[in-house]
Coordinates of C-alpha atoms in Angstrom, one line a residue:
Chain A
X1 CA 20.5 -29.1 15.5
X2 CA 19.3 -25.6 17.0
X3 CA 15.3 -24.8 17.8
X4 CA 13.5 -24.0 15.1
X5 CA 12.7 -20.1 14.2
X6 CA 8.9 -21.4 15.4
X7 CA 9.9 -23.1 18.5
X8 CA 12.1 -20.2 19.3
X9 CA 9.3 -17.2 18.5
X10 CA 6.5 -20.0 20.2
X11 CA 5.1 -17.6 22.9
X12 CA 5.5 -19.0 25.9
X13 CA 3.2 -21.4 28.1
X14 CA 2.9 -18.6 30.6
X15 CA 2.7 -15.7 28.5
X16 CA 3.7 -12.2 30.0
X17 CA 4.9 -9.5 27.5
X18 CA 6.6 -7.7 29.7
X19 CA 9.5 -9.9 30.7
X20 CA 9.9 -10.2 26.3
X21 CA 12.7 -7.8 25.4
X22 CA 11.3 -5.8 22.0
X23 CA 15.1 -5.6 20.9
X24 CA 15.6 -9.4 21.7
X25 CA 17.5 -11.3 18.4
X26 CA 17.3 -15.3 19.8
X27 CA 18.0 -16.7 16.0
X28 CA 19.3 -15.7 12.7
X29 CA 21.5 -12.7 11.4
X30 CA 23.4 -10.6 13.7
X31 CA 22.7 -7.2 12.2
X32 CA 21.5 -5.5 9.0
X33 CA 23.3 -6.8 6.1
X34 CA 23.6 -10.4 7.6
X35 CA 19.7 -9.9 7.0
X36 CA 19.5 -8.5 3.6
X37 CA 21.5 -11.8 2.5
X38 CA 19.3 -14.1 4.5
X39 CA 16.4 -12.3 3.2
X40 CA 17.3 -12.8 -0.7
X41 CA 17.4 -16.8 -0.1
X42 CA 14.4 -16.3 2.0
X43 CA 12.8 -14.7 -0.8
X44 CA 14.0 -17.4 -3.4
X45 CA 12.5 -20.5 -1.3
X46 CA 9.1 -18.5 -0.5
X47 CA 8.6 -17.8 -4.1
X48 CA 9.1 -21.5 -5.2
X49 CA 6.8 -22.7 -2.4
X50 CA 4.3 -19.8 -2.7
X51 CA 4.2 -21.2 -7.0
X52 CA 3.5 -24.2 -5.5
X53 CA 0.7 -23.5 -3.4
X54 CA -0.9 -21.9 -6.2
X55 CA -0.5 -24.6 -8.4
X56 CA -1.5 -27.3 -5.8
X57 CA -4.9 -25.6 -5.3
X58 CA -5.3 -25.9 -9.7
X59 CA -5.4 -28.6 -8.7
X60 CA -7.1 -31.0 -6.1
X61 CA -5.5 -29.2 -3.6
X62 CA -7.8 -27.0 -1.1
X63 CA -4.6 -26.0 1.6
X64 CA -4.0 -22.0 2.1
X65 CA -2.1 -19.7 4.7
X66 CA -3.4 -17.3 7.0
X67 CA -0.5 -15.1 9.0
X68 CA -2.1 -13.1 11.2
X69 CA -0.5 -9.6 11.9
X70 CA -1.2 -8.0 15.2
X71 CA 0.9 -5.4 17.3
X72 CA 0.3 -1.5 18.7
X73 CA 0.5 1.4 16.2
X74 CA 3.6 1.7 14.5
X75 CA 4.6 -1.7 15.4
X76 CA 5.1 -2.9 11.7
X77 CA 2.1 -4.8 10.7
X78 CA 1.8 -3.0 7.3
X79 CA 5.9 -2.8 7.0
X80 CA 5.7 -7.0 7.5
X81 CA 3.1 -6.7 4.3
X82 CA 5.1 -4.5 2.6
X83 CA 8.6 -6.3 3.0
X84 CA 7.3 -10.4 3.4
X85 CA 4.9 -10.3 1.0
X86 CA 6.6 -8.1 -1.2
X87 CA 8.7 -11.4 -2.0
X88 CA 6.7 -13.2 -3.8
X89 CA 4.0 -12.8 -6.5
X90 CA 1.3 -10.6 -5.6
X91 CA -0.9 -12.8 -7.3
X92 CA -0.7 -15.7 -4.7
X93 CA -1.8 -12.4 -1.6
X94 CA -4.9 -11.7 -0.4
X95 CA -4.6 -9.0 1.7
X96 CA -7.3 -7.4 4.6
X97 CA -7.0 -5.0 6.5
X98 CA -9.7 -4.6 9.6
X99 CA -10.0 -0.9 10.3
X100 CA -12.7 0.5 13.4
X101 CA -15.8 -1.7 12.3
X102 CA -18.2 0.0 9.6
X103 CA -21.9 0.7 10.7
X104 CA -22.9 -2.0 8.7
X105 CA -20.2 -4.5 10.1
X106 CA -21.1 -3.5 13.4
X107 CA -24.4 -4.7 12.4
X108 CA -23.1 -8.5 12.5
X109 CA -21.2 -11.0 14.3
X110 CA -17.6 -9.7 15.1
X111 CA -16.4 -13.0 12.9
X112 CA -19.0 -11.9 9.7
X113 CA -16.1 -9.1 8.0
X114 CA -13.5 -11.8 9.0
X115 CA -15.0 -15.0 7.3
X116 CA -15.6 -12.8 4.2
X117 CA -11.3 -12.5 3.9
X118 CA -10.3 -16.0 4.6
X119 CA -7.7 -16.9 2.4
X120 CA -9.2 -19.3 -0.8
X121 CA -6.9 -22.1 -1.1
X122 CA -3.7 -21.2 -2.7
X123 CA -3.3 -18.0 -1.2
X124 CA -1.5 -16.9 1.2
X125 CA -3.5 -14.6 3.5
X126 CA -2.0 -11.7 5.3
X127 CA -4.0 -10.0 8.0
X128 CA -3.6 -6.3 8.8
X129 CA -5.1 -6.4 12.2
X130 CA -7.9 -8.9 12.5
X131 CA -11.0 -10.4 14.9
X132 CA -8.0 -10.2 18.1
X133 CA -9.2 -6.3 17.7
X134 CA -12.6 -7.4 19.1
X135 CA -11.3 -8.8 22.1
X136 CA -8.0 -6.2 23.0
X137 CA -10.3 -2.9 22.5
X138 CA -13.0 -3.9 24.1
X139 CA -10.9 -5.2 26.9
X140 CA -9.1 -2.3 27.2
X141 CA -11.7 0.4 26.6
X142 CA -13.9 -2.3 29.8
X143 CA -16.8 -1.8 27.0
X144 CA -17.0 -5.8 27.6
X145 CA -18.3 -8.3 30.9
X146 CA -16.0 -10.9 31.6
X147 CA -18.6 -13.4 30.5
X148 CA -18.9 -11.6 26.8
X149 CA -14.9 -12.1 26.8
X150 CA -14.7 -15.1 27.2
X151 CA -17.5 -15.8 24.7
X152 CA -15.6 -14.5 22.1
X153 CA -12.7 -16.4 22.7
X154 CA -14.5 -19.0 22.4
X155 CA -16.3 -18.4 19.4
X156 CA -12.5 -17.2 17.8
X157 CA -10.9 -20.4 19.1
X158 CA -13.4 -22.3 17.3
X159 CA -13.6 -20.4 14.5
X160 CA -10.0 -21.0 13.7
X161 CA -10.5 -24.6 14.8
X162 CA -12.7 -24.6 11.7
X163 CA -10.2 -22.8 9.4
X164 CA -7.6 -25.5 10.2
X165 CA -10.3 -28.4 9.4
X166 CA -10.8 -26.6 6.1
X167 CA -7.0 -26.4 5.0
X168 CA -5.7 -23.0 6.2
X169 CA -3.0 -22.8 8.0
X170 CA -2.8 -20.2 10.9
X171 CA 0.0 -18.5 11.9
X172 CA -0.4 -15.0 14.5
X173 CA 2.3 -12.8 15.1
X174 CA 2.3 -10.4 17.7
X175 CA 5.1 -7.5 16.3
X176 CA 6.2 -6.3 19.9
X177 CA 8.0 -2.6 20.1
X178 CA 8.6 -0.8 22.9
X179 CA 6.8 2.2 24.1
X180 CA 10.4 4.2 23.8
X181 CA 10.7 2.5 19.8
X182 CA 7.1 3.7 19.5
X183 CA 7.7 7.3 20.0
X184 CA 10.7 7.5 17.5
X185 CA 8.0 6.2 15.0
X186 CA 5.7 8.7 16.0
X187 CA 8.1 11.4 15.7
X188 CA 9.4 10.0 12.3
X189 CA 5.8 10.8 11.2
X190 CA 5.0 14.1 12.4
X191 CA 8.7 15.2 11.2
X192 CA 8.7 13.5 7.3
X193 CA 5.8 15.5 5.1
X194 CA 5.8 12.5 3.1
X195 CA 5.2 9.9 6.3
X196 CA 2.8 12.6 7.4
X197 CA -0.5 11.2 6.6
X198 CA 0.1 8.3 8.3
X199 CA 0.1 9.9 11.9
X200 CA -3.1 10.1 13.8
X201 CA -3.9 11.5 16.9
X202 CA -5.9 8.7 17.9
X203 CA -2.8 7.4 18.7
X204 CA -1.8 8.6 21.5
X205 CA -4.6 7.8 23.3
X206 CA -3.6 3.6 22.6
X207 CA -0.2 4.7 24.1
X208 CA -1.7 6.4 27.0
X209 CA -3.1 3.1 27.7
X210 CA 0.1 0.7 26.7
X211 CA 0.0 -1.4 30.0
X212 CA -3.3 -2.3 29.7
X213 CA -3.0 -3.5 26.3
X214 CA 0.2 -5.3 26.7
X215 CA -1.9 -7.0 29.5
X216 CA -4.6 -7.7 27.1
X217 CA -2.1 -9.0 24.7
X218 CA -0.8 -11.1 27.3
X219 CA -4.4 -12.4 27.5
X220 CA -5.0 -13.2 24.0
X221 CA -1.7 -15.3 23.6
X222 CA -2.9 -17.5 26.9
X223 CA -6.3 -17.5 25.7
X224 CA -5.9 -18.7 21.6
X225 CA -2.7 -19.9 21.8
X226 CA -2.7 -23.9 20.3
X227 CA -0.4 -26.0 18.1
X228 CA -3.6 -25.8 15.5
X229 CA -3.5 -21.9 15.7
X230 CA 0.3 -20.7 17.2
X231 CA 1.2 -17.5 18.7
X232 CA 4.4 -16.4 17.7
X233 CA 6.0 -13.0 19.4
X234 CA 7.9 -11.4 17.3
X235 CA 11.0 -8.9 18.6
X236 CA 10.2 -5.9 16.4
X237 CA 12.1 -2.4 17.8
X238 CA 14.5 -4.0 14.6
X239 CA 12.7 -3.8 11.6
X240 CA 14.8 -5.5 9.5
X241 CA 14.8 -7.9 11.8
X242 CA 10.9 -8.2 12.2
X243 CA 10.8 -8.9 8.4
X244 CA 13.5 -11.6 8.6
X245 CA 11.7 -13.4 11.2
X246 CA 8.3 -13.2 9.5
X247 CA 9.2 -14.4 6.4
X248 CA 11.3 -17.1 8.4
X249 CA 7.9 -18.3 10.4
X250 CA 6.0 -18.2 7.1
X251 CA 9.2 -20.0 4.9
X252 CA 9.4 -22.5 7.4
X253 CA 5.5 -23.0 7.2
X254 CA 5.1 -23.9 3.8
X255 CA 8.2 -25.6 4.0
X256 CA 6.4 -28.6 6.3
X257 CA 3.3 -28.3 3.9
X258 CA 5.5 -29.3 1.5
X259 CA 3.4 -28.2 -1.6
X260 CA 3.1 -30.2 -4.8
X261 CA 3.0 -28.5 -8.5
X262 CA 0.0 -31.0 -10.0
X263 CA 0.6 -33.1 -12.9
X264 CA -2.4 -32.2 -15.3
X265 CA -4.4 -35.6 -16.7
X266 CA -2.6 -35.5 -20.5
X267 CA -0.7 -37.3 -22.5
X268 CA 2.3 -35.2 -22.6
X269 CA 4.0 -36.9 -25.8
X270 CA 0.2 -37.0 -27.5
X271 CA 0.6 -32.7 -27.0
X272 CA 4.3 -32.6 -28.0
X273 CA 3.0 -33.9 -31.4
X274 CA -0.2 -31.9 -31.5
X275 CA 1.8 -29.1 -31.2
X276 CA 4.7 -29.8 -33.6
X277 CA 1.8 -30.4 -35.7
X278 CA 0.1 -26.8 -35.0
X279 CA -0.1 -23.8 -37.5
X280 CA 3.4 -21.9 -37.9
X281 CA 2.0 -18.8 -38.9
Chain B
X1 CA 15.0 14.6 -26.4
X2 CA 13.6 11.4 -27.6
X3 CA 10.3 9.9 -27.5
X4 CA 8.8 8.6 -25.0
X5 CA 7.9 5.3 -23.8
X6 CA 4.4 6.1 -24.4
X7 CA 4.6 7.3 -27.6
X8 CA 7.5 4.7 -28.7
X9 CA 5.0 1.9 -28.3
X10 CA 1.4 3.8 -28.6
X11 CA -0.3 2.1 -31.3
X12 CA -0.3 3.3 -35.2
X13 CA -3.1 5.4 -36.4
X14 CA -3.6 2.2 -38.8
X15 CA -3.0 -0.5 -36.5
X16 CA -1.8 -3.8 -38.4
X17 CA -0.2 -6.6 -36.0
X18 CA 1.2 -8.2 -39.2
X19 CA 3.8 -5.1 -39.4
X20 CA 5.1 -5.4 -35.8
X21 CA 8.3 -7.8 -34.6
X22 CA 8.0 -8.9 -31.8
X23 CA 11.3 -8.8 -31.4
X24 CA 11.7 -5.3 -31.7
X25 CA 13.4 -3.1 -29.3
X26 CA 12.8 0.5 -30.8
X27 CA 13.7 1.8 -27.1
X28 CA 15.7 1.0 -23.7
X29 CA 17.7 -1.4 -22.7
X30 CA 19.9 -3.6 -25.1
X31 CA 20.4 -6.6 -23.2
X32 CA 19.0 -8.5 -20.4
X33 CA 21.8 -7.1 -17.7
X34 CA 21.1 -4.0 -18.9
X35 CA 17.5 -4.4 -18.4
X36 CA 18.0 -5.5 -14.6
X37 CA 20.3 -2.4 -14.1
X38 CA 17.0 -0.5 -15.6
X39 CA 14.5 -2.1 -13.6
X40 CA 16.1 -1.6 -10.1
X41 CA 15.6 2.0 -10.7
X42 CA 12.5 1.8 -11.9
X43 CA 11.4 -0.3 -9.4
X44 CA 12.5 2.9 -6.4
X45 CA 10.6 5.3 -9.0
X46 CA 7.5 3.2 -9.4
X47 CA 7.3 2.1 -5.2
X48 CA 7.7 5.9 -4.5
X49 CA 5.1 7.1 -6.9
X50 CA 3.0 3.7 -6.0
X51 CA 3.2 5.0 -1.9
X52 CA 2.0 8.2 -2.8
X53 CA -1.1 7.4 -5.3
X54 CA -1.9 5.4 -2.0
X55 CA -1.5 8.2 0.6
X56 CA -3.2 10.9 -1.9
X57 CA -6.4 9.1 -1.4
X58 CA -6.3 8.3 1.8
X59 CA -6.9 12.4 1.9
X60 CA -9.3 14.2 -0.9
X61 CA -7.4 11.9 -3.4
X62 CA -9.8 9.8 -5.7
X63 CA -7.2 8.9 -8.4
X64 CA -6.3 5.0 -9.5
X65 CA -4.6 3.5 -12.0
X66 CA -5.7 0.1 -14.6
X67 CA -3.4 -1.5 -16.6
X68 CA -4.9 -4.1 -19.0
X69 CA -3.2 -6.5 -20.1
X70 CA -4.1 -8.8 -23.2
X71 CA -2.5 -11.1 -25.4
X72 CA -2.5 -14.7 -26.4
X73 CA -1.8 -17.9 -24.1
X74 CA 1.7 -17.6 -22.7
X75 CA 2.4 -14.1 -23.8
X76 CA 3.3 -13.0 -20.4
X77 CA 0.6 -11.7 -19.1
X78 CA 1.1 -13.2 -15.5
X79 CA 4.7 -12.4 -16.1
X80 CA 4.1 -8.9 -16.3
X81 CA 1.5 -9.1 -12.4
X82 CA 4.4 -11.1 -11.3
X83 CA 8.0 -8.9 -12.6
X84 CA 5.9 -5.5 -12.8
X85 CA 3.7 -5.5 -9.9
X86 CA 6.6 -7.0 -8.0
X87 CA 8.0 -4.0 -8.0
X88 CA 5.5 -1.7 -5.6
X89 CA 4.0 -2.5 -2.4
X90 CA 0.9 -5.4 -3.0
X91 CA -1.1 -3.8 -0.5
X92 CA -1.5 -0.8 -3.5
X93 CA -2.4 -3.3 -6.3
X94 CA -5.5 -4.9 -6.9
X95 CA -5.2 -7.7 -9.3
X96 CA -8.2 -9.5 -11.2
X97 CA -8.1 -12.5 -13.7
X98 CA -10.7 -12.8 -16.0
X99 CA -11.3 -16.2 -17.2
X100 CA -13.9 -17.8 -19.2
X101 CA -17.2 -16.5 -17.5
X102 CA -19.0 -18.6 -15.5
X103 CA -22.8 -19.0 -15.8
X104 CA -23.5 -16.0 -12.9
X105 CA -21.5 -14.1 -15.1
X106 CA -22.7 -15.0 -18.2
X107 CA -26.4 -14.0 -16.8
X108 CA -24.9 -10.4 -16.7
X109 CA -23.9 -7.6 -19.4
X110 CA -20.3 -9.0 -20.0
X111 CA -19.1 -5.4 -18.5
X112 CA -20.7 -6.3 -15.0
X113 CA -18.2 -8.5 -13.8
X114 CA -15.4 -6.2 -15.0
X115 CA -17.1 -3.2 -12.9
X116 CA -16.4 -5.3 -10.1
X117 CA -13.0 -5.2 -10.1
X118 CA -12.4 -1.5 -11.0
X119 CA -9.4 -0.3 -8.7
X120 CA -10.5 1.8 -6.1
X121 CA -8.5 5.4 -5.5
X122 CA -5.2 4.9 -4.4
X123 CA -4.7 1.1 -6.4
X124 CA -3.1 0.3 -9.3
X125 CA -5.2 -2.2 -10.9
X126 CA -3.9 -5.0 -13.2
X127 CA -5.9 -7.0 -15.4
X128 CA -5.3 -10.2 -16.5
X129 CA -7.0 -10.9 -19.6
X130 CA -10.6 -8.4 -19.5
X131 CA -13.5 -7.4 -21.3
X132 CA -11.5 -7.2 -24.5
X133 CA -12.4 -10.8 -24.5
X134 CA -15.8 -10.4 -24.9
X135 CA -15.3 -8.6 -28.3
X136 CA -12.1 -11.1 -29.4
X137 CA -13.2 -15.1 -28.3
X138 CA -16.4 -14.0 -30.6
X139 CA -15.2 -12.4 -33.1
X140 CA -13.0 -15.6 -33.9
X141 CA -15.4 -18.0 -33.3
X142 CA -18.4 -16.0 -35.3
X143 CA -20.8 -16.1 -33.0
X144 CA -21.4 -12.3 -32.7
X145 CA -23.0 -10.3 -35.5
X146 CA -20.9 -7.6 -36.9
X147 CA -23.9 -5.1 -35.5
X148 CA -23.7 -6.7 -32.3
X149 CA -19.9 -6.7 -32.2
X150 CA -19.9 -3.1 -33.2
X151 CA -22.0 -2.3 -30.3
X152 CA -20.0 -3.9 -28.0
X153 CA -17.5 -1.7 -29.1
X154 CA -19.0 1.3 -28.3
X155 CA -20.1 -0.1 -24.4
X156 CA -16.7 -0.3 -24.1
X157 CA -15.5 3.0 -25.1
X158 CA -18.3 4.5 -23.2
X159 CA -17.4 2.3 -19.8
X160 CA -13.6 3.4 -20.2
X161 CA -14.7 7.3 -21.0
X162 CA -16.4 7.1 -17.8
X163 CA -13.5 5.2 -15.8
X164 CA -11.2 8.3 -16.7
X165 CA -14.1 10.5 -15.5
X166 CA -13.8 9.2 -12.1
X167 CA -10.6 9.7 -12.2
X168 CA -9.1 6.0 -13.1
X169 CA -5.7 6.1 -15.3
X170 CA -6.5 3.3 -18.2
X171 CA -3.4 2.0 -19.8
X172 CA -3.8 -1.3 -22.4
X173 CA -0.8 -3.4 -23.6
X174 CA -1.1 -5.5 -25.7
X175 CA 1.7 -8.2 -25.2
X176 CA 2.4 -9.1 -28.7
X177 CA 4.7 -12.6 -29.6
X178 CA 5.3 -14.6 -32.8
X179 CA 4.0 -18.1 -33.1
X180 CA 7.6 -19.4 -33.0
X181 CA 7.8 -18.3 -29.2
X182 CA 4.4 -19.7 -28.2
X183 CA 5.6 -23.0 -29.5
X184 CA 8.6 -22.7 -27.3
X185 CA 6.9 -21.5 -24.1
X186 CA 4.1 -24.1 -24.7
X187 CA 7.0 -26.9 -25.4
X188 CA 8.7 -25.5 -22.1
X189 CA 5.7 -26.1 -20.5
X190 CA 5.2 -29.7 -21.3
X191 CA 8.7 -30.5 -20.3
X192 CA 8.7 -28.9 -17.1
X193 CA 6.8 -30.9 -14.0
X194 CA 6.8 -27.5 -12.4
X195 CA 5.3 -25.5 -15.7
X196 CA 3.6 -28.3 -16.4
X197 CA 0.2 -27.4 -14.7
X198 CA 0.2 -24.1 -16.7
X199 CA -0.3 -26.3 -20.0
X200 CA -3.8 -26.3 -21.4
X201 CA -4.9 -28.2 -24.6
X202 CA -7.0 -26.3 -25.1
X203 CA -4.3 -23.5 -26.2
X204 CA -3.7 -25.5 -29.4
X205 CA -7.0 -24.9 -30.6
X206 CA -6.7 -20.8 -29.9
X207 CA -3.4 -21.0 -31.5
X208 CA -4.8 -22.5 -35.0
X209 CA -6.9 -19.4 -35.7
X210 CA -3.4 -17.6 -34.6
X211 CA -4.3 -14.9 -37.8
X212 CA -7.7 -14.8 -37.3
X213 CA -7.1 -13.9 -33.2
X214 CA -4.6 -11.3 -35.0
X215 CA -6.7 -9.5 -37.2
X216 CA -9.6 -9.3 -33.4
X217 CA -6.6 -7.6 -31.8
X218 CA -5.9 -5.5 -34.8
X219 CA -9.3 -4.4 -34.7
X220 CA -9.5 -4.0 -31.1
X221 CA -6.8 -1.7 -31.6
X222 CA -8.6 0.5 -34.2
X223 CA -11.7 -0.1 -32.6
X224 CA -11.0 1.3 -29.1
X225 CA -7.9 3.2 -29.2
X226 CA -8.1 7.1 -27.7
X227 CA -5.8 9.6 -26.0
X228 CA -8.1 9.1 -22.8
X229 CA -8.0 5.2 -23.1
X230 CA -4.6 4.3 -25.0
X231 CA -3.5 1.3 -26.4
X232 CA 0.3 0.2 -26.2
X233 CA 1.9 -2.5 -28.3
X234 CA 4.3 -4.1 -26.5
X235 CA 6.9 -6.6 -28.0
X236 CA 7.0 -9.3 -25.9
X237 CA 9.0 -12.1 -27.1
X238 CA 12.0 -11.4 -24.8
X239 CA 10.3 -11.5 -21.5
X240 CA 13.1 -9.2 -20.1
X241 CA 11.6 -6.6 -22.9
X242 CA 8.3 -6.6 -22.5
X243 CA 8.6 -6.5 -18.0
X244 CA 11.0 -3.5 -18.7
X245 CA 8.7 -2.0 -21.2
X246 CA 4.8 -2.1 -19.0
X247 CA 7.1 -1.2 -16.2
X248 CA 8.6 1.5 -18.1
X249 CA 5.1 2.7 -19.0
X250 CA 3.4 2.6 -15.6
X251 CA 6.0 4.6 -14.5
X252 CA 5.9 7.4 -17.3
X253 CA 2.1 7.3 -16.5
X254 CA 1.9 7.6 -12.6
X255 CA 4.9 10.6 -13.1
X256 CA 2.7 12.5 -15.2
X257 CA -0.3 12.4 -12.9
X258 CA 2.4 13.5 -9.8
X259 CA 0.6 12.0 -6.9
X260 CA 0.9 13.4 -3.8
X261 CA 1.6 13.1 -0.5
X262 CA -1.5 14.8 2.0
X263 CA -0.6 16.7 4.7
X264 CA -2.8 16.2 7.2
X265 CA -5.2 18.7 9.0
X266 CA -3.3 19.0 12.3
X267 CA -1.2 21.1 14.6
X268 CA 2.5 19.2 14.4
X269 CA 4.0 21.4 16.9
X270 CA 0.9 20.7 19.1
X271 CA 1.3 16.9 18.8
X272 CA 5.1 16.8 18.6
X273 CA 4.4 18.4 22.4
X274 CA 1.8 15.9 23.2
X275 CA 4.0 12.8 22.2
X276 CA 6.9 14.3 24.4
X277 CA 4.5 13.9 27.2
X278 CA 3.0 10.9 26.4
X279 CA 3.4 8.0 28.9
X280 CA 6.5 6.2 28.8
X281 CA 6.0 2.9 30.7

């Protein structure tokens, strides 16, 4: 019996981004189509278990999922939400994305626009960016003292400490590209009049600064990384095979939670006969 | 050339439930394998005009798209979120159920909670179930005056005018089945652990005053049927049918309003330059 796809993406005890290769493939399918197969069962067992979710929080049940999605421009965060969540029905989603705070969010606590898009139970969550922007910018930008920083990490290591108590479970992935994959993506956008729109300058300036924030990445894994709330780093110069290990984290997620579909309070035989009984129009 | 998909299933001038099968297939695809061939390619037309509704308003674009759907207990209404809205990104949907209102709502003009949940530019909204409920749950159980009901009426003929003012698409199927199929899909529901959860008891009583809910949807029809706000009747008691058919019709819609793809305000020689000498770490 192998490692698990979570013990095998588990970032490390000591975590330094740099020595992780973005192109790295540790587990599962060997190239493209090997993926696409492994993706239609994938997609087969998350819909059942997503169904069951849902149904299981009819219910009594109160459990949901939260999968965190962080990573550098271009890195695949909205690709993941496209391409994992795309598998099952949109109906079971809620989906955020956290964009440059609003006037009025900077107005509140960093955590106030985040508690608003926790997952209600049955869902599964999926977070385009999230509060980890609040400590990586800042960091980067040195907007923030030491002893601010490390506030927050508190307050976001208690704050999913809290989720957890309630029933979510949280899973973060890091999607981790290379500066070199970063620039093809770049150049894909300027070049495609229909990728166009999704190119802004403002990048560049991130990628002028990739070091630090692979250092400030390295920082949140050490910082928030617990077996109530893992960190999973996720090679992602392969798309394809980004979006099979996703969905594999998330598949093998609900998988242990092992949802149940609820058996409603009736007497089934009682409305087999009500309803042999009923009109026939 | 044929009709279209719009006009093959817009409702009549007289609209009379009574006269329509269920069964029918006056257009597309003869068989269930068929149907799959079909929906693949709609699926690429309707996730490429889906991606660009999105990008249009992420420029000047303020357009959206709402698809109501109604019908009675297990005509497929989640079917159709789950099979149609399958098909595109479910970052561009926005989905809303509307159940039986809760007292906050019922506090409110029954349109406020469906303002709500309007889709913002660049969404496709689907409704499950919406304030066509408002004028057909009353109308069957007589607690509305006919003055009163008539009113309502024109509310919501003024609310959907002024939805397609600001530039929101309305489409409204109505997912039309026989008796004889609720019976099964209800019977399938008792016999299934996994369906089992979807069974309400409360469906039986709906489905006694099966004619009387029949001649409310007929009237809806007449009631609130325009070339701004159309009506679609779809037959719905093959399930392969009626996904191909709202699937068929989203995509006839979104190709006649052409969405398109913003090109941004900058200099793409300029920043093609300025990514060749960005940093590479």
């Amino acid at each position: 019996m192998g490692k698990s796809v979570r013990e095998t993406f588990r970032v490390a005890a000591e975590p330094d981004l740099a020595v992780v290769d973005p192109r790295d493939r540790p587990i599962g399918p060997k190239d493209k189509s090997a993926a696409a197969e492994d993706m239609t069962d994938l997609g087969a067992r998350l819909d059942r278990l997503q169904e069951a979710l849902y149904a299981e929080a009819t219910g009594a049940g109160r459990r949901s999922v939260l999968v965190v999605l962080q990573g550098m421009d271009t890195s695949g965060k909205g690709g993941v939400i496209r391409h994992v969540g795309g598998l099952v029905n949109p109906q079971g989603l809620h989906i955020a994305s956290f964009k440059k705070p609003t006037p009025e969010e900077l107005e509140h606590d960093f955590l106030w626009r985040v508690r608003k898009q926790v997952p209600h139970p049955g869902l599964i969550g999926l977070f385009d960016r999230s509060h980890y922007e609040d400590v990586l910018v800042p960091r980067v930008e040195g907007s923030i003292s030491d002893d601010a920083l490390r506030h927050r990490y508190e307050e976001i290591n208690a704050f999913e400490a809290e989720l957890v108590g309630r029933g979510v479970t949280v899973l973060k992935c890091l999607l981790h590209i290379s500066p070199h994959e970063q620039a093809e993506r770049l150049l894909a956008r300027l070049d495609d009049p229909t990728k166009r729109w999704k190119y802004n300058p403002g990048d560049l300036d991130s990628r002028a600064r990739w070091r630090d924030y692979q250092r400030a990445y390295s920082d949140a894994l050490r910082y928030s990384d617990s077996d109530a709330a893992p960190w999973y780093v996720v090679p992602s110069d392969r798309k394809w095979y980004r979006n099979w290990a996703v969905a594999s984290l998330l598949t093998e997620t609900l998988a242990e939670l092992d949802p149940q579909f609820p058996q409603p309070n009736i007497d089934v035989d009682a409305e087999r006969a009500r309803l042999a009984a009923s009109l026939l129009v």
